[in-house]
mmCIF file of C-alpha atoms in Angstrom:
data_model
loop_
_atom_site.group_PDB
_atom_site.id
_atom_site.type_symbol
_atom_site.label_atom_id
_atom_site.label_comp_id
_atom_site.label_asym_id
_atom_site.label_seq_id
_atom_site.Cartn_x
_atom_site.Cartn_y
_atom_site.Cartn_z
ATOM 1 C CA MET A 207 0.004 -0.025 -0.196
ATOM 2 C CA ARG A 208 1.259 3.455 -0.900
ATOM 3 C CA LYS A 209 2.128 5.623 2.235
ATOM 4 C CA ALA A 210 -0.168 8.207 1.240
ATOM 5 C CA THR A 211 -3.111 6.072 0.650
ATOM 6 C CA TYR A 212 -2.221 4.177 4.009
ATOM 7 C CA ILE A 213 -2.163 7.439 5.992
ATOM 8 C CA HIS A 214 -5.485 8.560 4.366
ATOM 9 C CA ALA A 215 -7.047 5.154 5.200
ATOM 10 C CA CYS A 216 -5.941 5.716 8.834
ATOM 11 C CA HIS A 217 -7.280 9.161 9.106
ATOM 12 C CA ALA A 218 -10.536 7.990 7.771
ATOM 13 C CA LEU A 219 -10.800 5.148 10.354
ATOM 14 C CA CYS A 220 -9.926 7.271 13.198
ATOM 15 C CA SER A 221 -12.542 9.780 11.941
ATOM 16 C CA TRP A 222 -15.054 6.988 12.048
ATOM 17 C CA LEU A 223 -14.428 5.525 15.302
ATOM 18 C CA GLY A 224 -14.610 9.299 16.766
ATOM 19 C CA ASP A 225 -17.883 9.911 15.091
ATOM 20 C CA VAL A 226 -19.895 6.602 15.499
ATOM 21 C CA THR A 227 -20.659 3.984 17.944
ATOM 22 C CA VAL A 228 -18.530 0.816 16.911
ATOM 23 C CA ASP A 229 -20.698 -2.312 16.414
ATOM 24 C CA LEU A 230 -18.474 -4.967 17.838
ATOM 25 C CA ARG A 231 -20.660 -7.556 16.409
ATOM 26 C CA ALA A 232 -20.272 -6.076 12.936
ATOM 27 C CA LEU A 233 -16.395 -5.768 13.180
ATOM 28 C CA ARG A 234 -16.484 -9.542 14.279
ATOM 29 C CA TYR A 235 -18.348 -10.614 11.263
ATOM 30 C CA PHE A 236 -16.208 -8.385 8.898
ATOM 31 C CA VAL A 237 -12.883 -9.723 10.404
ATOM 32 C CA GLU A 238 -14.359 -13.561 10.121
ATOM 33 C CA THR A 239 -15.472 -12.964 6.487
ATOM 34 C CA VAL A 240 -11.867 -11.712 5.637
ATOM 35 C CA ARG A 241 -10.186 -14.444 7.448
ATOM 36 C CA ARG A 242 -12.329 -17.063 5.663
ATOM 37 C CA GLN A 243 -12.500 -15.400 2.248
ATOM 38 C CA SER A 244 -16.163 -16.276 2.125
ATOM 39 C CA PHE A 245 -19.646 -14.886 3.362
ATOM 40 C CA THR A 246 -20.774 -18.347 3.420
ATOM 41 C CA GLN A 247 -18.103 -20.018 5.530
ATOM 42 C CA ALA A 248 -18.032 -16.977 7.893
ATOM 43 C CA ALA A 249 -21.935 -17.268 8.270
ATOM 44 C CA ASP A 250 -21.686 -20.998 9.221
ATOM 45 C CA ALA A 251 -18.798 -20.399 11.656
ATOM 46 C CA LEU A 252 -20.633 -17.487 13.277
ATOM 47 C CA SER A 253 -24.004 -19.525 13.366
ATOM 48 C CA VAL A 254 -25.818 -16.752 11.518
ATOM 49 C CA THR A 255 -27.331 -16.381 7.957
ATOM 50 C CA GLN A 256 -25.307 -14.895 5.171
ATOM 51 C CA SER A 257 -27.712 -12.440 4.507
ATOM 52 C CA THR A 258 -26.804 -11.199 8.271
ATOM 53 C CA ILE A 259 -23.168 -11.055 7.525
ATOM 54 C CA SER A 260 -23.698 -9.052 4.293
ATOM 55 C CA LYS A 261 -25.730 -6.329 6.110
ATOM 56 C CA MET A 262 -23.093 -6.059 8.806
ATOM 57 C CA VAL A 263 -20.434 -5.658 6.382
ATOM 58 C CA ARG A 264 -22.460 -2.913 4.320
ATOM 59 C CA GLN A 265 -23.175 -1.213 7.647
ATOM 60 C CA LEU A 266 -19.520 -0.876 8.340
ATOM 61 C CA GLU A 267 -19.078 0.394 4.487
ATOM 62 C CA ASP A 268 -21.739 2.775 5.033
ATOM 63 C CA GLU A 269 -20.500 4.134 8.046
ATOM 64 C CA LEU A 270 -17.230 4.813 6.380
ATOM 65 C CA GLY A 271 -18.758 6.009 3.288
ATOM 66 C CA GLN A 272 -16.037 3.770 1.544
ATOM 67 C CA PRO A 273 -15.905 0.164 0.394
ATOM 68 C CA LEU A 274 -14.003 -2.486 2.542
ATOM 69 C CA LEU A 275 -14.355 -5.273 0.198
ATOM 70 C CA VAL A 276 -13.655 -5.978 -3.573
ATOM 71 C CA ARG A 277 -15.892 -8.907 -4.495
ATOM 72 C CA GLN A 278 -14.096 -10.921 -7.137
ATOM 73 C CA ALA A 279 -14.564 -14.527 -9.020
ATOM 74 C CA ARG A 280 -11.376 -15.715 -7.022
ATOM 75 C CA GLY A 281 -12.421 -14.334 -3.873
ATOM 76 C CA LEU A 282 -12.396 -11.351 -1.670
ATOM 77 C CA GLN A 283 -9.784 -8.516 -1.843
ATOM 78 C CA LEU A 284 -9.296 -5.745 0.815
ATOM 79 C CA THR A 285 -9.431 -2.235 -0.221
ATOM 80 C CA ASP A 286 -7.077 0.167 1.627
ATOM 81 C CA VAL A 287 -9.453 1.162 4.163
ATOM 82 C CA GLY A 288 -10.721 -2.425 4.266
ATOM 83 C CA ARG A 289 -6.864 -3.320 5.332
ATOM 84 C CA VAL A 290 -6.695 -0.849 8.138
ATOM 85 C CA VAL A 291 -10.523 -1.821 9.516
ATOM 86 C CA PHE A 292 -9.294 -5.618 9.209
ATOM 87 C CA GLU A 293 -6.211 -4.953 11.167
ATOM 88 C CA ARG A 294 -7.652 -2.410 13.881
ATOM 89 C CA GLY A 295 -10.736 -4.744 14.110
ATOM 90 C CA GLN A 296 -8.817 -7.650 15.236
ATOM 91 C CA GLU A 297 -7.152 -5.599 17.893
ATOM 92 C CA ALA A 298 -10.329 -4.168 18.961
ATOM 93 C CA LEU A 299 -12.069 -7.650 19.347
ATOM 94 C CA ALA A 300 -8.982 -8.960 21.156
ATOM 95 C CA VAL A 301 -9.295 -6.243 23.709
ATOM 96 C CA ALA A 302 -12.998 -6.770 24.015
ATOM 97 C CA GLN A 303 -12.474 -10.525 24.605
ATOM 98 C CA ALA A 304 -9.773 -9.790 27.306
ATOM 99 C CA LEU A 305 -12.218 -7.086 28.920
ATOM 100 C CA HIS A 306 -14.979 -9.875 29.215
ATOM 101 C CA ARG A 307 -12.475 -12.358 30.508
ATOM 102 C CA GLU A 308 -11.237 -10.049 33.389
ATOM 103 C CA VAL A 309 -14.599 -8.984 34.294
ATOM 104 C CA ASP A 310 -15.877 -12.641 34.311
ATOM 105 C CA ASP A 311 -13.024 -13.632 36.510
ATOM 106 C CA LEU A 312 -14.182 -11.305 39.177
ATOM 107 C CA ALA A 313 -16.572 -14.044 39.988
ATOM 108 C CA ALA A 314 -14.069 -16.387 40.033
ATOM 109 C CA LEU A 315 -15.163 -19.981 38.451
ATOM 110 C CA SER A 316 -19.019 -19.342 39.599
ATOM 111 C CA ARG A 317 -20.035 -17.886 36.416
ATOM 112 C CA GLY A 318 -18.732 -16.996 32.892
ATOM 113 C CA THR A 319 -17.908 -18.240 29.411
ATOM 114 C CA LEU A 320 -15.121 -19.840 28.202
ATOM 115 C CA THR A 321 -14.643 -20.511 24.151
ATOM 116 C CA VAL A 322 -12.069 -23.145 23.236
ATOM 117 C CA GLY A 323 -10.971 -23.624 19.722
ATOM 118 C CA ILE A 324 -11.055 -27.389 18.712
ATOM 119 C CA PRO A 325 -10.131 -28.758 15.181
ATOM 120 C CA PRO A 326 -12.811 -31.032 13.530
ATOM 121 C CA MET A 327 -10.240 -33.781 13.427
ATOM 122 C CA VAL A 328 -9.665 -33.697 16.956
ATOM 123 C CA ASN A 329 -13.039 -33.010 18.635
ATOM 124 C CA VAL A 330 -13.963 -36.830 19.079
ATOM 125 C CA PHE A 331 -11.146 -36.720 21.931
ATOM 126 C CA PHE A 332 -12.765 -33.901 23.927
ATOM 127 C CA SER A 333 -16.240 -35.094 24.461
ATOM 128 C CA PRO A 334 -15.535 -36.782 27.825
ATOM 129 C CA LEU A 335 -13.283 -33.759 28.889
ATOM 130 C CA ILE A 336 -16.301 -31.397 27.974
ATOM 131 C CA GLN A 337 -18.555 -33.455 30.129
ATOM 132 C CA ARG A 338 -15.962 -33.538 33.096
ATOM 133 C CA PHE A 339 -15.342 -29.834 32.855
ATOM 134 C CA ARG A 340 -19.116 -29.065 32.985
ATOM 135 C CA ALA A 341 -19.641 -31.332 35.869
ATOM 136 C CA ALA A 342 -16.849 -29.468 37.927
ATOM 137 C CA HIS A 343 -17.641 -26.290 36.782
ATOM 138 C CA PRO A 344 -21.344 -25.711 36.099
ATOM 139 C CA GLY A 345 -21.154 -22.048 36.347
ATOM 140 C CA ILE A 346 -18.977 -21.912 33.251
ATOM 141 C CA ALA A 347 -20.754 -21.805 29.948
ATOM 142 C CA LEU A 348 -18.155 -23.680 27.809
ATOM 143 C CA GLN A 349 -18.250 -23.037 23.973
ATOM 144 C CA VAL A 350 -16.377 -25.000 21.214
ATOM 145 C CA ARG A 351 -15.310 -23.119 18.214
ATOM 146 C CA GLU A 352 -14.376 -25.386 15.274
ATOM 147 C CA ALA A 353 -11.720 -24.583 12.950
ATOM 148 C CA GLY A 354 -8.557 -26.011 11.247
ATOM 149 C CA GLY A 355 -5.476 -25.862 13.543
ATOM 150 C CA ASP A 356 -3.637 -23.256 11.563
ATOM 151 C CA VAL A 357 -6.850 -20.818 11.860
ATOM 152 C CA ILE A 358 -7.007 -21.601 15.735
ATOM 153 C CA GLU A 359 -3.419 -20.781 16.294
ATOM 154 C CA GLN A 360 -3.844 -17.367 14.494
ATOM 155 C CA MET A 361 -7.053 -16.499 16.607
ATOM 156 C CA VAL A 362 -5.303 -17.562 19.860
ATOM 157 C CA ALA A 363 -2.247 -15.326 18.706
ATOM 158 C CA GLU A 364 -4.635 -12.470 18.226
ATOM 159 C CA GLY A 365 -6.431 -12.874 21.225
ATOM 160 C CA GLU A 366 -9.815 -13.818 19.715
ATOM 161 C CA LEU A 367 -9.505 -16.959 21.543
ATOM 162 C CA GLU A 368 -7.872 -17.538 24.920
ATOM 163 C CA VAL A 369 -6.885 -21.278 24.479
ATOM 164 C CA GLY A 370 -7.131 -23.676 21.602
ATOM 165 C CA VAL A 371 -6.121 -26.972 20.302
ATOM 166 C CA SER A 372 -3.604 -27.647 17.408
ATOM 167 C CA ILE A 373 -1.205 -29.967 16.026
ATOM 168 C CA LEU A 374 2.547 -29.491 16.625
ATOM 169 C CA PRO A 375 4.993 -28.210 15.460
ATOM 170 C CA LEU A 376 3.532 -24.619 15.706
ATOM 171 C CA ALA A 377 3.356 -22.524 12.632
ATOM 172 C CA PRO A 378 6.884 -20.469 12.095
ATOM 173 C CA HIS A 379 7.595 -17.661 14.393
ATOM 174 C CA SER A 380 4.841 -18.620 16.658
ATOM 175 C CA VAL A 381 4.130 -16.617 20.004
ATOM 176 C CA LEU A 382 2.246 -19.561 21.354
ATOM 177 C CA ALA A 383 2.975 -21.630 24.125
ATOM 178 C CA ALA A 384 2.061 -25.262 23.962
ATOM 179 C CA ASP A 385 1.179 -28.156 26.295
ATOM 180 C CA VAL A 386 1.261 -31.724 24.618
ATOM 181 C CA LEU A 387 -1.806 -33.807 25.099
ATOM 182 C CA GLY A 388 -0.770 -36.855 23.328
ATOM 183 C CA ARG A 389 1.540 -38.243 20.180
ATOM 184 C CA TYR A 390 0.008 -40.620 17.728
ATOM 185 C CA PRO A 391 1.225 -42.219 14.440
ATOM 186 C CA VAL A 392 -0.007 -40.718 11.190
ATOM 187 C CA CYS A 393 -1.101 -43.463 8.410
ATOM 188 C CA LEU A 394 -1.270 -44.115 4.861
ATOM 189 C CA VAL A 395 -4.534 -45.424 3.703
ATOM 190 C CA GLY A 396 -5.331 -46.889 0.279
ATOM 191 C CA THR A 397 -6.059 -49.720 -2.026
ATOM 192 C CA ALA A 398 -3.912 -52.646 -2.304
ATOM 193 C CA ASP A 399 -2.161 -51.498 -5.596
ATOM 194 C CA ALA A 400 -0.800 -48.176 -4.090
ATOM 195 C CA ALA A 401 2.967 -47.906 -4.411
ATOM 196 C CA TRP A 402 3.499 -48.344 -0.728
ATOM 197 C CA ALA A 403 1.065 -51.037 0.132
ATOM 198 C CA HIS A 404 3.718 -53.780 0.142
ATOM 199 C CA ARG A 405 5.840 -51.992 2.867
ATOM 200 C CA LYS A 406 5.216 -52.573 6.469
ATOM 201 C CA ARG A 407 6.481 -49.204 7.507
ATOM 202 C CA PRO A 408 6.395 -47.048 4.373
ATOM 203 C CA SER A 409 8.207 -43.694 3.905
ATOM 204 C CA LEU A 410 6.789 -40.494 2.765
ATOM 205 C CA ALA A 411 9.112 -40.647 -0.262
ATOM 206 C CA LEU A 412 6.754 -43.442 -1.644
ATOM 207 C CA LEU A 413 4.281 -40.881 -2.307
ATOM 208 C CA HIS A 414 6.295 -39.110 -4.919
ATOM 209 C CA GLU A 415 4.276 -38.224 -8.143
ATOM 210 C CA GLN A 416 1.654 -40.474 -6.500
ATOM 211 C CA PRO A 417 -2.195 -39.185 -5.918
ATOM 212 C CA VAL A 418 -3.085 -38.217 -2.516
ATOM 213 C CA VAL A 419 -6.211 -36.818 -0.844
ATOM 214 C CA MET A 420 -5.689 -34.907 2.449
ATOM 215 C CA PRO A 421 -7.208 -32.080 4.689
ATOM 216 C CA GLY A 422 -7.264 -28.848 3.056
ATOM 217 C CA GLU A 423 -5.366 -25.417 3.772
ATOM 218 C CA GLY A 424 -6.183 -24.099 7.198
ATOM 219 C CA PHE A 425 -5.506 -27.671 9.043
ATOM 220 C CA ALA A 426 -2.091 -28.159 10.679
ATOM 221 C CA LEU A 427 -1.617 -31.620 9.443
ATOM 222 C CA ASP A 428 -1.898 -30.179 5.691
ATOM 223 C CA ARG A 429 0.957 -27.496 6.595
ATOM 224 C CA HIS A 430 3.080 -30.121 8.391
ATOM 225 C CA LEU A 431 2.713 -32.567 5.144
ATOM 226 C CA ARG A 432 3.734 -29.738 2.780
ATOM 227 C CA GLN A 433 6.613 -28.662 4.852
ATOM 228 C CA ARG A 434 7.947 -32.425 4.928
ATOM 229 C CA TRP A 435 7.610 -32.977 1.234
ATOM 230 C CA GLN A 436 9.576 -29.794 0.517
ATOM 231 C CA GLN A 437 12.254 -30.672 2.850
ATOM 232 C CA ALA A 438 12.540 -34.082 1.231
ATOM 233 C CA GLY A 439 12.174 -33.007 -2.398
ATOM 234 C CA ILE A 440 8.890 -34.820 -2.370
ATOM 235 C CA ALA A 441 6.209 -34.000 -4.796
ATOM 236 C CA PRO A 442 2.663 -36.008 -4.525
ATOM 237 C CA ARG A 443 -0.158 -35.111 -6.726
ATOM 238 C CA VAL A 444 -2.775 -33.850 -4.348
ATOM 239 C CA VAL A 445 -6.164 -34.682 -6.312
ATOM 240 C CA ALA A 446 -8.544 -33.654 -3.611
ATOM 241 C CA GLU A 447 -8.788 -32.056 -0.167
ATOM 242 C CA SER A 448 -11.704 -32.176 2.510
ATOM 243 C CA ALA A 449 -12.099 -31.020 6.020
ATOM 244 C CA GLN A 450 -14.288 -34.382 6.689
ATOM 245 C CA TRP A 451 -12.095 -37.453 7.457
ATOM 246 C CA ASP A 452 -14.892 -39.875 6.435
ATOM 247 C CA PHE A 453 -14.964 -38.291 3.000
ATOM 248 C CA LEU A 454 -11.221 -38.709 2.732
ATOM 249 C CA LEU A 455 -11.469 -42.305 3.454
ATOM 250 C CA SER A 456 -14.273 -42.769 0.834
ATOM 251 C CA MET A 457 -12.179 -41.409 -1.665
ATOM 252 C CA ALA A 458 -9.081 -43.374 -0.741
ATOM 253 C CA GLN A 459 -11.542 -46.504 -1.194
ATOM 254 C CA ALA A 460 -12.694 -45.298 -4.655
ATOM 255 C CA GLY A 461 -9.093 -45.631 -5.456
ATOM 256 C CA MET A 462 -8.687 -42.086 -6.161
ATOM 257 C CA GLY A 463 -5.475 -41.608 -4.134
ATOM 258 C CA THR A 464 -3.790 -42.362 -0.731
ATOM 259 C CA ALA A 465 -5.553 -40.697 2.198
ATOM 260 C CA ILE A 466 -3.133 -39.491 5.116
ATOM 261 C CA LEU A 467 -4.739 -39.452 8.474
ATOM 262 C CA PRO A 468 -4.082 -39.752 12.188
ATOM 263 C CA GLN A 469 -4.198 -43.321 13.569
ATOM 264 C CA PRO A 470 -6.646 -42.607 16.461
ATOM 265 C CA LEU A 471 -9.364 -41.550 14.021
ATOM 266 C CA LEU A 472 -8.798 -44.769 12.135
ATOM 267 C CA GLN A 473 -9.472 -46.806 14.875
ATOM 268 C CA ARG A 474 -12.897 -45.207 15.666
ATOM 269 C CA LEU A 475 -14.052 -46.588 12.120
ATOM 270 C CA SER A 476 -14.910 -49.884 10.644
ATOM 271 C CA LEU A 477 -12.549 -49.882 7.760
ATOM 272 C CA PRO A 478 -13.539 -51.662 4.577
ATOM 273 C CA PRO A 479 -11.499 -54.899 4.139
ATOM 274 C CA GLU A 480 -9.897 -53.703 0.840
ATOM 275 C CA LEU A 481 -8.168 -50.837 2.391
ATOM 276 C CA VAL A 482 -4.581 -50.947 3.341
ATOM 277 C CA VAL A 483 -3.416 -49.159 6.461
ATOM 278 C CA ARG A 484 0.362 -48.287 7.195
ATOM 279 C CA PRO A 485 1.953 -46.007 9.888
ATOM 280 C CA LEU A 486 4.464 -43.752 8.931
ATOM 281 C CA PRO A 487 7.911 -43.674 10.892
ATOM 282 C CA ALA A 488 7.493 -41.395 13.762
ATOM 283 C CA SER A 489 10.773 -39.873 12.794
ATOM 284 C CA GLU A 490 9.246 -38.529 9.415
ATOM 285 C CA LEU A 491 5.770 -37.351 10.696
ATOM 286 C CA ASP A 492 3.570 -37.884 13.766
ATOM 287 C CA TRP A 493 0.413 -36.376 15.266
ATOM 288 C CA ALA A 494 1.056 -34.276 18.228
ATOM 289 C CA VAL A 495 -2.159 -33.113 19.899
ATOM 290 C CA ALA A 496 -1.585 -29.952 22.250
ATOM 291 C CA HIS A 497 -3.246 -26.968 23.862
ATOM 292 C CA VAL A 498 -2.106 -23.707 22.677
ATOM 293 C CA TRP A 499 -2.215 -20.181 24.395
ATOM 294 C CA ALA A 500 -0.522 -16.923 24.196
ATOM 295 C CA ALA A 501 2.652 -17.034 26.130
ATOM 296 C CA GLY A 502 2.891 -14.098 28.828
ATOM 297 C CA ARG A 503 -0.810 -13.049 28.182
ATOM 298 C CA TYR A 504 -3.335 -13.057 31.178
ATOM 299 C CA MET A 505 -5.083 -16.189 31.553
ATOM 300 C CA SER A 506 -8.499 -16.293 33.142
ATOM 301 C CA HIS A 507 -9.352 -18.628 35.963
ATOM 302 C CA ALA A 508 -11.812 -20.554 33.556
ATOM 303 C CA ALA A 509 -9.112 -21.386 30.947
ATOM 304 C CA ARG A 510 -6.736 -22.544 33.791
ATOM 305 C CA ALA A 511 -9.602 -24.729 35.020
ATOM 306 C CA TRP A 512 -10.062 -26.036 31.781
ATOM 307 C CA LEU A 513 -6.447 -26.919 31.214
ATOM 308 C CA ALA A 514 -6.123 -28.722 34.543
ATOM 309 C CA VAL A 515 -9.213 -30.772 33.631
ATOM 310 C CA CYS A 516 -7.676 -31.866 30.517
ATOM 311 C CA ARG A 517 -4.314 -32.719 32.049
ATOM 312 C CA ALA A 518 -6.153 -34.719 34.732
ATOM 313 C CA GLY A 519 -8.125 -36.608 32.149
#
């Protein structure tokens, strides 16, 4: 962004903030839309209608008198003012979240709300822990926010979430602290004619130029796999991506390519007999599930209680 344009955008936002009452809900809807690059996905994540998201974004644009987003065929693009609103909006939401947490903490653990970010591929492990937390702290309203590990790490780093779950290692240059809950093998799943199927402990190198189906962008496992491939000079052909692990298995069963999934998920399924499952060496890749939070940032009693329940569980 050119300096003069950026300064103009900053002045416009400051003027707006000084002249109108900022609707934090509208800011939250706008920020979520930008993060997900989709009105539909933002609406799903926030449990509102797409028309509500669109209305709130238009409200922000009307208040500023300038467009914030440019709708394009390939997605959404921020205008200069939109970029400033997005950056400052994230800061405002983080401050609001911290304010609510500290006010709730005045009542210790007798009341309040805690939102925990949990990836869809991990949520099956947390049902008993959620039940134990609610039994131990009935006054705390526990909410679960589902998103990929990379998205959760970003939300925790920016203060929108106080604590979340992701897969180690964390994204480069992360400011988060982590507490490992468990480490598990990552497995290759495919038909008997797959290039690796005859090996007891296959290597990632056997996927070179082979078709694979895997979690999409935003999932930590996707990032870890691509990093490993790049480091090893491996170039598999990603033929499909999905956030639904059962759909990945069905594509592997149909012969579309090798699915790459954590062993604990596979143990919860009745796998078709024609599918071959082989664990990767832990030295190449494992599935390390961990809690993440911002190092050095204030943590509420509710969040500390949640971590204590999970560690004891």
